[in-house]
JSON list of C-alpha atoms in Angstrom, two decimals:
[
{"chain": "A", "resi": 29, "resn": "MET", "atom": "CA", "xyz": [-6.19, -12.99, -25.41]},
{"chain": "A", "resi": 30, "resn": "ARG", "atom": "CA", "xyz": [-2.95, -14.95, -25.42]},
{"chain": "A", "resi": 31, "resn": "LEU", "atom": "CA", "xyz": [-3.18, -15.51, -21.68]},
{"chain": "A", "resi": 32, "resn": "ALA", "atom": "CA", "xyz": [-6.78, -16.71, -22.11]},
{"chain": "A", "resi": 33, "resn": "ALA", "atom": "CA", "xyz": [-5.63, -19.17, -24.77]},
{"chain": "A", "resi": 34, "resn": "LEU", "atom": "CA", "xyz": [-2.85, -20.42, -22.49]},
{"chain": "A", "resi": 35, "resn": "ARG", "atom": "CA", "xyz": [-5.32, -20.94, -19.62]},
{"chain": "A", "resi": 36, "resn": "LEU", "atom": "CA", "xyz": [-7.69, -22.94, -21.82]},
{"chain": "A", "resi": 37, "resn": "HIS", "atom": "CA", "xyz": [-4.80, -24.95, -23.24]},
{"chain": "A", "resi": 38, "resn": "ALA", "atom": "CA", "xyz": [-3.57, -25.76, -19.72]},
{"chain": "A", "resi": 39, "resn": "GLU", "atom": "CA", "xyz": [-7.08, -26.95, -18.82]},
{"chain": "A", "resi": 40, "resn": "GLY", "atom": "CA", "xyz": [-7.00, -29.44, -21.68]},
{"chain": "A", "resi": 41, "resn": "VAL", "atom": "CA", "xyz": [-9.43, -27.64, -24.01]},
{"chain": "A", "resi": 42, "resn": "PRO", "atom": "CA", "xyz": [-8.93, -28.83, -27.63]},
{"chain": "A", "resi": 43, "resn": "PHE", "atom": "CA", "xyz": [-7.14, -26.46, -30.00]},
{"chain": "A", "resi": 44, "resn": "THR", "atom": "CA", "xyz": [-10.19, -26.11, -32.30]},
{"chain": "A", "resi": 45, "resn": "GLU", "atom": "CA", "xyz": [-12.45, -25.24, -29.37]},
{"chain": "A", "resi": 46, "resn": "ILE", "atom": "CA", "xyz": [-9.99, -22.59, -28.12]},
{"chain": "A", "resi": 47, "resn": "HIS", "atom": "CA", "xyz": [-10.00, -20.58, -31.32]},
{"chain": "A", "resi": 48, "resn": "ARG", "atom": "CA", "xyz": [-13.79, -20.87, -31.54]},
{"chain": "A", "resi": 49, "resn": "GLN", "atom": "CA", "xyz": [-14.33, -19.67, -27.96]},
{"chain": "A", "resi": 50, "resn": "LEU", "atom": "CA", "xyz": [-11.97, -16.72, -28.36]},
{"chain": "A", "resi": 51, "resn": "GLY", "atom": "CA", "xyz": [-13.19, -15.80, -31.83]},
{"chain": "A", "resi": 52, "resn": "LEU", "atom": "CA", "xyz": [-9.65, -15.84, -33.22]},
{"chain": "A", "resi": 53, "resn": "SER", "atom": "CA", "xyz": [-8.18, -17.43, -36.29]},
{"chain": "A", "resi": 54, "resn": "ARG", "atom": "CA", "xyz": [-6.39, -20.78, -35.99]},
{"chain": "A", "resi": 55, "resn": "ASN", "atom": "CA", "xyz": [-3.11, -19.13, -36.97]},
{"chain": "A", "resi": 56, "resn": "THR", "atom": "CA", "xyz": [-3.39, -16.49, -34.24]},
{"chain": "A", "resi": 57, "resn": "VAL", "atom": "CA", "xyz": [-4.10, -19.08, -31.56]},
{"chain": "A", "resi": 58, "resn": "ALA", "atom": "CA", "xyz": [-1.26, -21.27, -32.82]},
{"chain": "A", "resi": 59, "resn": "CYS", "atom": "CA", "xyz": [1.18, -18.36, -32.58]},
{"chain": "A", "resi": 60, "resn": "GLY", "atom": "CA", "xyz": [-0.02, -17.59, -29.07]},
{"chain": "A", "resi": 61, "resn": "LEU", "atom": "CA", "xyz": [0.30, -21.17, -27.88]},
{"chain": "A", "resi": 62, "resn": "TYR", "atom": "CA", "xyz": [3.39, -22.38, -29.66]},
{"chain": "A", "resi": 63, "resn": "ASN", "atom": "CA", "xyz": [5.41, -19.29, -30.47]},
{"chain": "A", "resi": 64, "resn": "ARG", "atom": "CA", "xyz": [8.65, -19.23, -28.54]},
{"chain": "A", "resi": 65, "resn": "ARG", "atom": "CA", "xyz": [7.81, -15.84, -26.99]},
{"chain": "A", "resi": 66, "resn": "SER", "atom": "CA", "xyz": [4.74, -17.23, -25.26]},
{"chain": "A", "resi": 67, "resn": "ALA", "atom": "CA", "xyz": [6.93, -19.40, -23.06]},
{"chain": "A", "resi": 68, "resn": "HIS", "atom": "CA", "xyz": [8.06, -16.25, -21.24]},
{"chain": "A", "resi": 69, "resn": "ILE", "atom": "CA", "xyz": [4.54, -15.03, -20.45]},
{"chain": "A", "resi": 70, "resn": "LYS", "atom": "CA", "xyz": [3.56, -15.33, -16.80]},
{"chain": "A", "resi": 71, "resn": "ILE", "atom": "CA", "xyz": [-0.05, -15.17, -15.67]},
{"chain": "A", "resi": 72, "resn": "ASP", "atom": "CA", "xyz": [-0.64, -12.43, -13.09]},
{"chain": "A", "resi": 73, "resn": "ASN", "atom": "CA", "xyz": [-2.22, -14.09, -10.06]},
{"chain": "A", "resi": 74, "resn": "ARG", "atom": "CA", "xyz": [-2.35, -10.95, -7.95]},
{"chain": "A", "resi": 75, "resn": "CYS", "atom": "CA", "xyz": [-5.96, -10.12, -8.86]},
{"chain": "A", "resi": 76, "resn": "PRO", "atom": "CA", "xyz": [-8.43, -12.11, -6.72]},
{"chain": "A", "resi": 77, "resn": "ARG", "atom": "CA", "xyz": [-11.34, -11.15, -8.99]},
{"chain": "A", "resi": 78, "resn": "CYS", "atom": "CA", "xyz": [-9.74, -12.76, -12.05]},
{"chain": "A", "resi": 79, "resn": "ASP", "atom": "CA", "xyz": [-9.25, -16.13, -10.43]},
{"chain": "A", "resi": 80, "resn": "ARG", "atom": "CA", "xyz": [-11.78, -18.79, -11.42]},
{"chain": "A", "resi": 81, "resn": "PRO", "atom": "CA", "xyz": [-13.66, -18.93, -9.18]},
{"chain": "A", "resi": 82, "resn": "PRO", "atom": "CA", "xyz": [-12.86, -15.50, -7.69]},
{"chain": "A", "resi": 83, "resn": "ARG", "atom": "CA", "xyz": [-11.05, -15.82, -4.37]},
{"chain": "A", "resi": 84, "resn": "PRO", "atom": "CA", "xyz": [-11.43, -13.59, -1.29]},
{"chain": "A", "resi": 85, "resn": "LEU", "atom": "CA", "xyz": [-9.33, -10.43, -1.16]},
{"chain": "A", "resi": 86, "resn": "ASP", "atom": "CA", "xyz": [-5.81, -10.89, 0.13]},
{"chain": "A", "resi": 87, "resn": "ASP", "atom": "CA", "xyz": [-6.08, -7.88, 2.47]},
{"chain": "A", "resi": 88, "resn": "PRO", "atom": "CA", "xyz": [-9.72, -6.74, 2.99]},
{"chain": "A", "resi": 89, "resn": "ARG", "atom": "CA", "xyz": [-8.70, -4.13, 5.57]},
{"chain": "A", "resi": 90, "resn": "ALA", "atom": "CA", "xyz": [-6.39, -2.39, 3.11]},
{"chain": "A", "resi": 91, "resn": "TYR", "atom": "CA", "xyz": [-8.97, -2.68, 0.35]},
{"chain": "A", "resi": 92, "resn": "ALA", "atom": "CA", "xyz": [-11.78, -1.17, 2.45]},
{"chain": "A", "resi": 93, "resn": "TYR", "atom": "CA", "xyz": [-9.54, 1.80, 3.23]},
{"chain": "A", "resi": 94, "resn": "LEU", "atom": "CA", "xyz": [-8.42, 2.23, -0.38]},
{"chain": "A", "resi": 95, "resn": "LEU", "atom": "CA", "xyz": [-12.03, 2.02, -1.60]},
{"chain": "A", "resi": 96, "resn": "GLY", "atom": "CA", "xyz": [-13.00, 4.87, 0.74]},
{"chain": "A", "resi": 97, "resn": "GLN", "atom": "CA", "xyz": [-10.05, 6.93, -0.47]},
{"chain": "A", "resi": 98, "resn": "TYR", "atom": "CA", "xyz": [-10.92, 6.25, -4.11]},
{"chain": "A", "resi": 99, "resn": "LEU", "atom": "CA", "xyz": [-14.56, 7.28, -3.66]},
{"chain": "A", "resi": 100, "resn": "GLY", "atom": "CA", "xyz": [-13.36, 10.50, -2.08]},
{"chain": "A", "resi": 101, "resn": "ASP", "atom": "CA", "xyz": [-10.19, 11.78, -3.73]},
{"chain": "A", "resi": 102, "resn": "GLY", "atom": "CA", "xyz": [-9.32, 8.97, -6.13]},
{"chain": "A", "resi": 103, "resn": "HIS", "atom": "CA", "xyz": [-9.30, 8.76, -9.91]},
{"chain": "A", "resi": 104, "resn": "LEU", "atom": "CA", "xyz": [-8.82, 5.75, -12.17]},
{"chain": "A", "resi": 105, "resn": "LEU", "atom": "CA", "xyz": [-7.43, 6.54, -15.63]},
{"chain": "A", "resi": 106, "resn": "THR", "atom": "CA", "xyz": [-8.13, 3.71, -18.07]},
{"chain": "A", "resi": 107, "resn": "THR", "atom": "CA", "xyz": [-7.20, 5.38, -21.36]},
{"chain": "A", "resi": 108, "resn": "GLN", "atom": "CA", "xyz": [-3.52, 4.48, -20.95]},
{"chain": "A", "resi": 109, "resn": "ARG", "atom": "CA", "xyz": [-2.06, 1.13, -21.88]},
{"chain": "A", "resi": 110, "resn": "VAL", "atom": "CA", "xyz": [-1.99, 0.19, -18.18]},
{"chain": "A", "resi": 111, "resn": "PRO", "atom": "CA", "xyz": [-4.70, 1.69, -15.91]},
{"chain": "A", "resi": 112, "resn": "LEU", "atom": "CA", "xyz": [-3.44, 4.31, -13.47]},
{"chain": "A", "resi": 113, "resn": "LEU", "atom": "CA", "xyz": [-4.96, 4.79, -10.01]},
{"chain": "A", "resi": 114, "resn": "THR", "atom": "CA", "xyz": [-4.32, 8.17, -8.41]},
{"chain": "A", "resi": 115, "resn": "VAL", "atom": "CA", "xyz": [-5.31, 9.35, -4.93]},
{"chain": "A", "resi": 116, "resn": "THR", "atom": "CA", "xyz": [-4.69, 13.03, -4.20]},
{"chain": "A", "resi": 117, "resn": "CYS", "atom": "CA", "xyz": [-3.57, 13.76, -0.63]},
{"chain": "A", "resi": 118, "resn": "ASP", "atom": "CA", "xyz": [-2.85, 16.94, 1.29]},
{"chain": "A", "resi": 119, "resn": "VAL", "atom": "CA", "xyz": [0.92, 17.40, 1.76]},
{"chain": "A", "resi": 120, "resn": "ARG", "atom": "CA", "xyz": [0.28, 18.46, 5.37]},
{"chain": "A", "resi": 121, "resn": "TYR", "atom": "CA", "xyz": [-0.52, 14.84, 6.28]},
{"chain": "A", "resi": 122, "resn": "PRO", "atom": "CA", "xyz": [2.48, 12.59, 5.47]},
{"chain": "A", "resi": 123, "resn": "GLY", "atom": "CA", "xyz": [1.02, 9.75, 7.55]},
{"chain": "A", "resi": 124, "resn": "LEU", "atom": "CA", "xyz": [-2.04, 9.70, 5.34]},
{"chain": "A", "resi": 125, "resn": "ILE", "atom": "CA", "xyz": [0.12, 9.60, 2.20]},
{"chain": "A", "resi": 126, "resn": "HIS", "atom": "CA", "xyz": [2.03, 6.66, 3.63]},
{"chain": "A", "resi": 127, "resn": "GLU", "atom": "CA", "xyz": [-1.20, 4.81, 4.52]},
{"chain": "A", "resi": 128, "resn": "VAL", "atom": "CA", "xyz": [-2.58, 5.23, 0.99]},
{"chain": "A", "resi": 129, "resn": "SER", "atom": "CA", "xyz": [0.62, 3.93, -0.60]},
{"chain": "A", "resi": 130, "resn": "GLN", "atom": "CA", "xyz": [0.65, 0.93, 1.75]},
{"chain": "A", "resi": 131, "resn": "ALA", "atom": "CA", "xyz": [-2.97, 0.14, 0.86]},
{"chain": "A", "resi": 132, "resn": "MET", "atom": "CA", "xyz": [-2.19, 0.23, -2.87]},
{"chain": "A", "resi": 133, "resn": "GLU", "atom": "CA", "xyz": [0.69, -2.18, -2.45]},
{"chain": "A", "resi": 134, "resn": "ALA", "atom": "CA", "xyz": [-1.37, -4.49, -0.21]},
{"chain": "A", "resi": 135, "resn": "CYS", "atom": "CA", "xyz": [-4.12, -4.61, -2.85]},
{"chain": "A", "resi": 136, "resn": "GLY", "atom": "CA", "xyz": [-1.79, -5.63, -5.68]},
{"chain": "A", "resi": 137, "resn": "ALA", "atom": "CA", "xyz": [0.33, -2.75, -7.00]},
{"chain": "A", "resi": 138, "resn": "ARG", "atom": "CA", "xyz": [4.00, -3.67, -7.42]},
{"chain": "A", "resi": 139, "resn": "THR", "atom": "CA", "xyz": [5.29, -0.11, -7.13]},
{"chain": "A", "resi": 140, "resn": "VAL", "atom": "CA", "xyz": [3.79, 3.19, -5.98]},
{"chain": "A", "resi": 141, "resn": "GLY", "atom": "CA", "xyz": [4.93, 6.57, -7.25]},
{"chain": "A", "resi": 142, "resn": "TYR", "atom": "CA", "xyz": [4.37, 10.16, -6.16]},
{"chain": "A", "resi": 143, "resn": "GLN", "atom": "CA", "xyz": [3.71, 13.35, -8.07]},
{"chain": "A", "resi": 144, "resn": "GLU", "atom": "CA", "xyz": [3.93, 16.56, -6.06]},
{"chain": "A", "resi": 145, "resn": "ARG", "atom": "CA", "xyz": [1.72, 19.48, -6.98]},
{"chain": "A", "resi": 146, "resn": "VAL", "atom": "CA", "xyz": [0.93, 22.77, -5.26]},
{"chain": "A", "resi": 147, "resn": "GLY", "atom": "CA", "xyz": [-0.39, 21.85, -1.82]},
{"chain": "A", "resi": 148, "resn": "CYS", "atom": "CA", "xyz": [-0.96, 18.17, -2.59]},
{"chain": "A", "resi": 149, "resn": "MET", "atom": "CA", "xyz": [0.78, 14.88, -3.25]},
{"chain": "A", "resi": 150, "resn": "CYS", "atom": "CA", "xyz": [-0.63, 12.45, -5.83]},
{"chain": "A", "resi": 151, "resn": "VAL", "atom": "CA", "xyz": [-0.09, 8.82, -4.87]},
{"chain": "A", "resi": 152, "resn": "ARG", "atom": "CA", "xyz": [-0.07, 6.82, -8.12]},
{"chain": "A", "resi": 153, "resn": "ALA", "atom": "CA", "xyz": [0.17, 3.18, -9.13]},
{"chain": "A", "resi": 154, "resn": "HIS", "atom": "CA", "xyz": [-0.16, 1.43, -12.50]},
{"chain": "A", "resi": 155, "resn": "TRP", "atom": "CA", "xyz": [-1.83, -1.97, -12.55]},
{"chain": "A", "resi": 156, "resn": "THR", "atom": "CA", "xyz": [-3.82, -3.83, -15.18]},
{"chain": "A", "resi": 157, "resn": "HIS", "atom": "CA", "xyz": [-6.39, -5.06, -12.68]},
{"chain": "A", "resi": 158, "resn": "TRP", "atom": "CA", "xyz": [-7.43, -1.82, -10.96]},
{"chain": "A", "resi": 159, "resn": "PRO", "atom": "CA", "xyz": [-10.71, -1.84, -12.97]},
{"chain": "A", "resi": 160, "resn": "CYS", "atom": "CA", "xyz": [-11.45, -5.30, -11.56]},
{"chain": "A", "resi": 161, "resn": "LEU", "atom": "CA", "xyz": [-11.13, -4.04, -7.99]},
{"chain": "A", "resi": 162, "resn": "LEU", "atom": "CA", "xyz": [-12.77, -0.64, -8.60]},
{"chain": "A", "resi": 163, "resn": "PRO", "atom": "CA", "xyz": [-15.77, -1.25, -10.87]},
{"chain": "A", "resi": 164, "resn": "GLN", "atom": "CA", "xyz": [-17.15, 2.20, -9.94]},
{"chain": "A", "resi": 165, "resn": "HIS", "atom": "CA", "xyz": [-14.78, 3.84, -12.42]},
{"chain": "A", "resi": 166, "resn": "GLY", "atom": "CA", "xyz": [-16.20, 5.57, -15.45]},
{"chain": "A", "resi": 167, "resn": "PRO", "atom": "CA", "xyz": [-16.08, 8.76, -17.52]},
{"chain": "A", "resi": 168, "resn": "GLY", "atom": "CA", "xyz": [-16.79, 12.07, -15.83]},
{"chain": "A", "resi": 169, "resn": "ALA", "atom": "CA", "xyz": [-17.03, 13.12, -12.20]},
{"chain": "A", "resi": 170, "resn": "LYS", "atom": "CA", "xyz": [-18.34, 10.62, -9.65]},
{"chain": "A", "resi": 171, "resn": "HIS", "atom": "CA", "xyz": [-21.26, 12.80, -8.59]},
{"chain": "A", "resi": 172, "resn": "LEU", "atom": "CA", "xyz": [-22.54, 12.83, -12.18]},
{"chain": "A", "resi": 173, "resn": "ARG", "atom": "CA", "xyz": [-22.87, 9.05, -12.45]},
{"chain": "A", "resi": 174, "resn": "LYS", "atom": "CA", "xyz": [-24.39, 6.25, -10.41]},
{"chain": "A", "resi": 175, "resn": "ILE", "atom": "CA", "xyz": [-22.14, 4.85, -7.68]},
{"chain": "A", "resi": 176, "resn": "GLU", "atom": "CA", "xyz": [-23.11, 1.40, -6.43]},
{"chain": "A", "resi": 177, "resn": "LEU", "atom": "CA", "xyz": [-21.03, -1.23, -4.68]},
{"chain": "A", "resi": 178, "resn": "ALA", "atom": "CA", "xyz": [-20.90, -4.73, -6.09]},
{"chain": "A", "resi": 179, "resn": "ASP", "atom": "CA", "xyz": [-22.11, -7.54, -3.85]},
{"chain": "A", "resi": 180, "resn": "TRP", "atom": "CA", "xyz": [-18.56, -8.59, -2.97]},
{"chain": "A", "resi": 181, "resn": "GLN", "atom": "CA", "xyz": [-17.65, -4.99, -2.13]},
{"chain": "A", "resi": 182, "resn": "GLN", "atom": "CA", "xyz": [-20.66, -4.73, 0.19]},
{"chain": "A", "resi": 183, "resn": "GLU", "atom": "CA", "xyz": [-19.44, -7.83, 1.99]},
{"chain": "A", "resi": 184, "resn": "VAL", "atom": "CA", "xyz": [-16.00, -6.26, 2.46]},
{"chain": "A", "resi": 185, "resn": "THR", "atom": "CA", "xyz": [-17.33, -2.93, 3.76]},
{"chain": "A", "resi": 186, "resn": "ALA", "atom": "CA", "xyz": [-19.77, -4.75, 6.06]},
{"chain": "A", "resi": 187, "resn": "ALA", "atom": "CA", "xyz": [-16.87, -6.76, 7.50]},
{"chain": "A", "resi": 188, "resn": "GLU", "atom": "CA", "xyz": [-14.53, -3.73, 7.70]},
{"chain": "A", "resi": 189, "resn": "PRO", "atom": "CA", "xyz": [-16.82, -0.71, 8.30]},
{"chain": "A", "resi": 190, "resn": "ARG", "atom": "CA", "xyz": [-14.23, 1.16, 10.37]},
{"chain": "A", "resi": 191, "resn": "ARG", "atom": "CA", "xyz": [-11.57, 0.90, 7.69]},
{"chain": "A", "resi": 192, "resn": "PHE", "atom": "CA", "xyz": [-14.04, 2.00, 5.02]},
{"chain": "A", "resi": 193, "resn": "LEU", "atom": "CA", "xyz": [-15.07, 5.05, 7.08]},
{"chain": "A", "resi": 194, "resn": "ARG", "atom": "CA", "xyz": [-11.42, 5.82, 7.76]},
{"chain": "A", "resi": 195, "resn": "GLY", "atom": "CA", "xyz": [-10.79, 5.99, 4.03]},
{"chain": "A", "resi": 196, "resn": "LEU", "atom": "CA", "xyz": [-13.84, 8.18, 3.43]},
{"chain": "A", "resi": 197, "resn": "PHE", "atom": "CA", "xyz": [-13.05, 10.63, 6.23]},
{"chain": "A", "resi": 198, "resn": "HIS", "atom": "CA", "xyz": [-9.35, 10.73, 5.38]},
{"chain": "A", "resi": 199, "resn": "SER", "atom": "CA", "xyz": [-10.28, 11.81, 1.86]},
{"chain": "A", "resi": 200, "resn": "ASP", "atom": "CA", "xyz": [-13.31, 14.11, 2.14]},
{"chain": "A", "resi": 201, "resn": "GLY", "atom": "CA", "xyz": [-13.66, 14.42, 5.90]},
{"chain": "A", "resi": 202, "resn": "SER", "atom": "CA", "xyz": [-12.46, 16.89, 8.49]},
{"chain": "A", "resi": 203, "resn": "ARG", "atom": "CA", "xyz": [-12.18, 17.03, 12.28]},
{"chain": "A", "resi": 204, "resn": "PHE", "atom": "CA", "xyz": [-12.18, 20.30, 14.17]},
{"chain": "A", "resi": 205, "resn": "THR", "atom": "CA", "xyz": [-13.02, 21.79, 17.55]},
{"chain": "A", "resi": 206, "resn": "ASN", "atom": "CA", "xyz": [-16.47, 23.34, 17.75]},
{"chain": "A", "resi": 207, "resn": "ARG", "atom": "CA", "xyz": [-17.16, 26.12, 20.25]},
{"chain": "A", "resi": 208, "resn": "THR", "atom": "CA", "xyz": [-20.56, 27.14, 21.57]},
{"chain": "A", "resi": 209, "resn": "VAL", "atom": "CA", "xyz": [-21.61, 29.62, 24.25]},
{"chain": "A", "resi": 210, "resn": "ARG", "atom": "CA", "xyz": [-24.52, 28.78, 26.54]},
{"chain": "A", "resi": 211, "resn": "ASN", "atom": "CA", "xyz": [-25.57, 30.89, 29.49]},
{"chain": "A", "resi": 212, "resn": "GLY", "atom": "CA", "xyz": [-22.31, 32.76, 29.34]},
{"chain": "A", "resi": 213, "resn": "LYS", "atom": "CA", "xyz": [-20.19, 29.59, 29.37]},
{"chain": "A", "resi": 214, "resn": "THR", "atom": "CA", "xyz": [-18.04, 28.40, 26.46]},
{"chain": "A", "resi": 215, "resn": "TYR", "atom": "CA", "xyz": [-18.14, 24.73, 25.59]},
{"chain": "A", "resi": 216, "resn": "THR", "atom": "CA", "xyz": [-15.67, 23.06, 23.23]},
{"chain": "A", "resi": 217, "resn": "TYR", "atom": "CA", "xyz": [-15.98, 19.62, 21.70]},
{"chain": "A", "resi": 218, "resn": "PRO", "atom": "CA", "xyz": [-14.64, 17.81, 18.61]},
{"chain": "A", "resi": 219, "resn": "ARG", "atom": "CA", "xyz": [-16.83, 17.64, 15.54]},
{"chain": "A", "resi": 220, "resn": "CYS", "atom": "CA", "xyz": [-16.41, 15.65, 12.33]},
{"chain": "A", "resi": 221, "resn": "THR", "atom": "CA", "xyz": [-17.85, 16.36, 8.91]},
{"chain": "A", "resi": 222, "resn": "PHE", "atom": "CA", "xyz": [-17.88, 14.51, 5.60]},
{"chain": "A", "resi": 223, "resn": "VAL", "atom": "CA", "xyz": [-18.37, 16.57, 2.43]},
{"chain": "A", "resi": 224, "resn": "ASN", "atom": "CA", "xyz": [-19.10, 14.99, -0.94]},
{"chain": "A", "resi": 225, "resn": "GLU", "atom": "CA", "xyz": [-21.17, 16.06, -3.94]},
{"chain": "A", "resi": 226, "resn": "SER", "atom": "CA", "xyz": [-22.30, 12.50, -4.74]},
{"chain": "A", "resi": 227, "resn": "ALA", "atom": "CA", "xyz": [-25.58, 11.52, -3.07]},
{"chain": "A", "resi": 228, "resn": "ASP", "atom": "CA", "xyz": [-24.68, 7.85, -3.60]},
{"chain": "A", "resi": 229, "resn": "ILE", "atom": "CA", "xyz": [-21.33, 8.16, -1.81]},
{"chain": "A", "resi": 230, "resn": "MET", "atom": "CA", "xyz": [-22.98, 10.17, 0.96]},
{"chain": "A", "resi": 231, "resn": "ALA", "atom": "CA", "xyz": [-25.52, 7.38, 1.39]},
{"chain": "A", "resi": 232, "resn": "LEU", "atom": "CA", "xyz": [-22.71, 4.81, 1.66]},
{"chain": "A", "resi": 233, "resn": "CYS", "atom": "CA", "xyz": [-21.09, 6.86, 4.41]},
{"chain": "A", "resi": 234, "resn": "ALA", "atom": "CA", "xyz": [-24.38, 7.30, 6.28]},
{"chain": "A", "resi": 235, "resn": "ARG", "atom": "CA", "xyz": [-25.27, 3.61, 5.98]},
{"chain": "A", "resi": 236, "resn": "THR", "atom": "CA", "xyz": [-21.88, 2.56, 7.36]},
{"chain": "A", "resi": 237, "resn": "LEU", "atom": "CA", "xyz": [-22.22, 4.96, 10.29]},
{"chain": "A", "resi": 238, "resn": "ASP", "atom": "CA", "xyz": [-25.64, 3.46, 11.02]},
{"chain": "A", "resi": 239, "resn": "SER", "atom": "CA", "xyz": [-24.15, -0.04, 11.06]},
{"chain": "A", "resi": 240, "resn": "LEU", "atom": "CA", "xyz": [-21.86, 1.12, 13.91]},
{"chain": "A", "resi": 241, "resn": "ASP", "atom": "CA", "xyz": [-24.66, 3.01, 15.73]},
{"chain": "A", "resi": 242, "resn": "ILE", "atom": "CA", "xyz": [-22.88, 6.33, 15.28]},
{"chain": "A", "resi": 243, "resn": "SER", "atom": "CA", "xyz": [-25.34, 9.21, 15.13]},
{"chain": "A", "resi": 244, "resn": "TRP", "atom": "CA", "xyz": [-25.12, 11.79, 12.36]},
{"chain": "A", "resi": 245, "resn": "ARG", "atom": "CA", "xyz": [-27.17, 14.45, 10.62]},
{"chain": "A", "resi": 246, "resn": "MET", "atom": "CA", "xyz": [-27.10, 16.31, 7.33]},
{"chain": "A", "resi": 247, "resn": "ALA", "atom": "CA", "xyz": [-25.89, 19.85, 7.97]},
{"chain": "A", "resi": 248, "resn": "ARG", "atom": "CA", "xyz": [-26.27, 20.70, 4.28]},
{"chain": "A", "resi": 249, "resn": "ARG", "atom": "CA", "xyz": [-27.09, 18.87, 1.09]},
{"chain": "A", "resi": 250, "resn": "ASN", "atom": "CA", "xyz": [-23.48, 17.81, 0.61]},
{"chain": "A", "resi": 251, "resn": "THR", "atom": "CA", "xyz": [-22.29, 17.81, 4.24]},
{"chain": "A", "resi": 252, "resn": "LEU", "atom": "CA", "xyz": [-22.74, 15.06, 6.81]},
{"chain": "A", "resi": 253, "resn": "SER", "atom": "CA", "xyz": [-22.03, 16.06, 10.40]},
{"chain": "A", "resi": 254, "resn": "VAL", "atom": "CA", "xyz": [-21.08, 13.92, 13.39]},
{"chain": "A", "resi": 255, "resn": "ALA", "atom": "CA", "xyz": [-21.49, 16.41, 16.23]},
{"chain": "A", "resi": 256, "resn": "ARG", "atom": "CA", "xyz": [-22.67, 14.53, 19.31]},
{"chain": "A", "resi": 257, "resn": "ARG", "atom": "CA", "xyz": [-19.90, 14.11, 21.85]},
{"chain": "A", "resi": 258, "resn": "GLU", "atom": "CA", "xyz": [-20.25, 10.33, 22.14]},
{"chain": "A", "resi": 259, "resn": "ALA", "atom": "CA", "xyz": [-20.51, 9.91, 18.36]},
{"chain": "A", "resi": 260, "resn": "ALA", "atom": "CA", "xyz": [-17.35, 11.96, 17.72]},
{"chain": "A", "resi": 261, "resn": "ALA", "atom": "CA", "xyz": [-15.57, 9.95, 20.41]},
{"chain": "A", "resi": 262, "resn": "ARG", "atom": "CA", "xyz": [-16.50, 6.74, 18.59]},
{"chain": "A", "resi": 263, "resn": "LEU", "atom": "CA", "xyz": [-14.98, 8.08, 15.36]},
{"chain": "A", "resi": 264, "resn": "ASP", "atom": "CA", "xyz": [-11.83, 9.06, 17.24]},
{"chain": "A", "resi": 265, "resn": "GLU", "atom": "CA", "xyz": [-11.36, 5.41, 18.19]},
{"chain": "A", "resi": 266, "resn": "PHE", "atom": "CA", "xyz": [-10.51, 4.42, 14.62]},
{"chain": "A", "resi": 267, "resn": "ILE", "atom": "CA", "xyz": [-10.11, 7.68, 12.65]},
{"chain": "A", "resi": 268, "resn": "GLY", "atom": "CA", "xyz": [-9.03, 10.60, 14.83]},
{"chain": "A", "resi": 269, "resn": "PRO", "atom": "CA", "xyz": [-7.22, 13.66, 13.49]},
{"chain": "A", "resi": 270, "resn": "LYS", "atom": "CA", "xyz": [-5.40, 13.43, 10.16]},
{"chain": "A", "resi": 271, "resn": "TRP", "atom": "CA", "xyz": [-1.63, 13.24, 10.55]}
]
């Protein structure tokens, strides 16, 4: 509220109008504007969504990847004083852990921390503006609530579909070698799957694959399969094996 008062004051809004707009008493606004402590407050300009008008993302490639990771293995805790974004990664893939931490920093986090658990590494970053960049957060599991992208997020994923898919498949995807026997001959080829309980997130993955003309099919209710040789080869161009 104090930062909002400072912004209005800097724009030349009269004092009386400021306290009316913010619904605060005159004394509270006066303390916020003229108290000596307020001189040390700096407005955080790292959030592109809080600018007026909102500006484009500083690094849309990093954001598209982080959004995919969040929809898969991410969690945004907003009950703390400063929201905490956590993405859980498999400890077998240090390159993936590094890529997630880089994406968090590129999107606005000042520092990234790590919490090791059995078989996994939690990449964590506190930042006040995570809810601005990830409006899909909410109580409960993702598959129990509606997941829809905002218009500006759709523009980012449409411009960076490969990075978005990379984040999705790095979180809830897998790549393995499939073997089949036909007429006594054994054939091997790579196959990719994406597993998620949310029908909305599954639809986002399928729609993005369609935009790149990559064929897929639903192997099960919660499993999307990319099995055709040419389709798997297309995914290998920008995803490939986890590392």
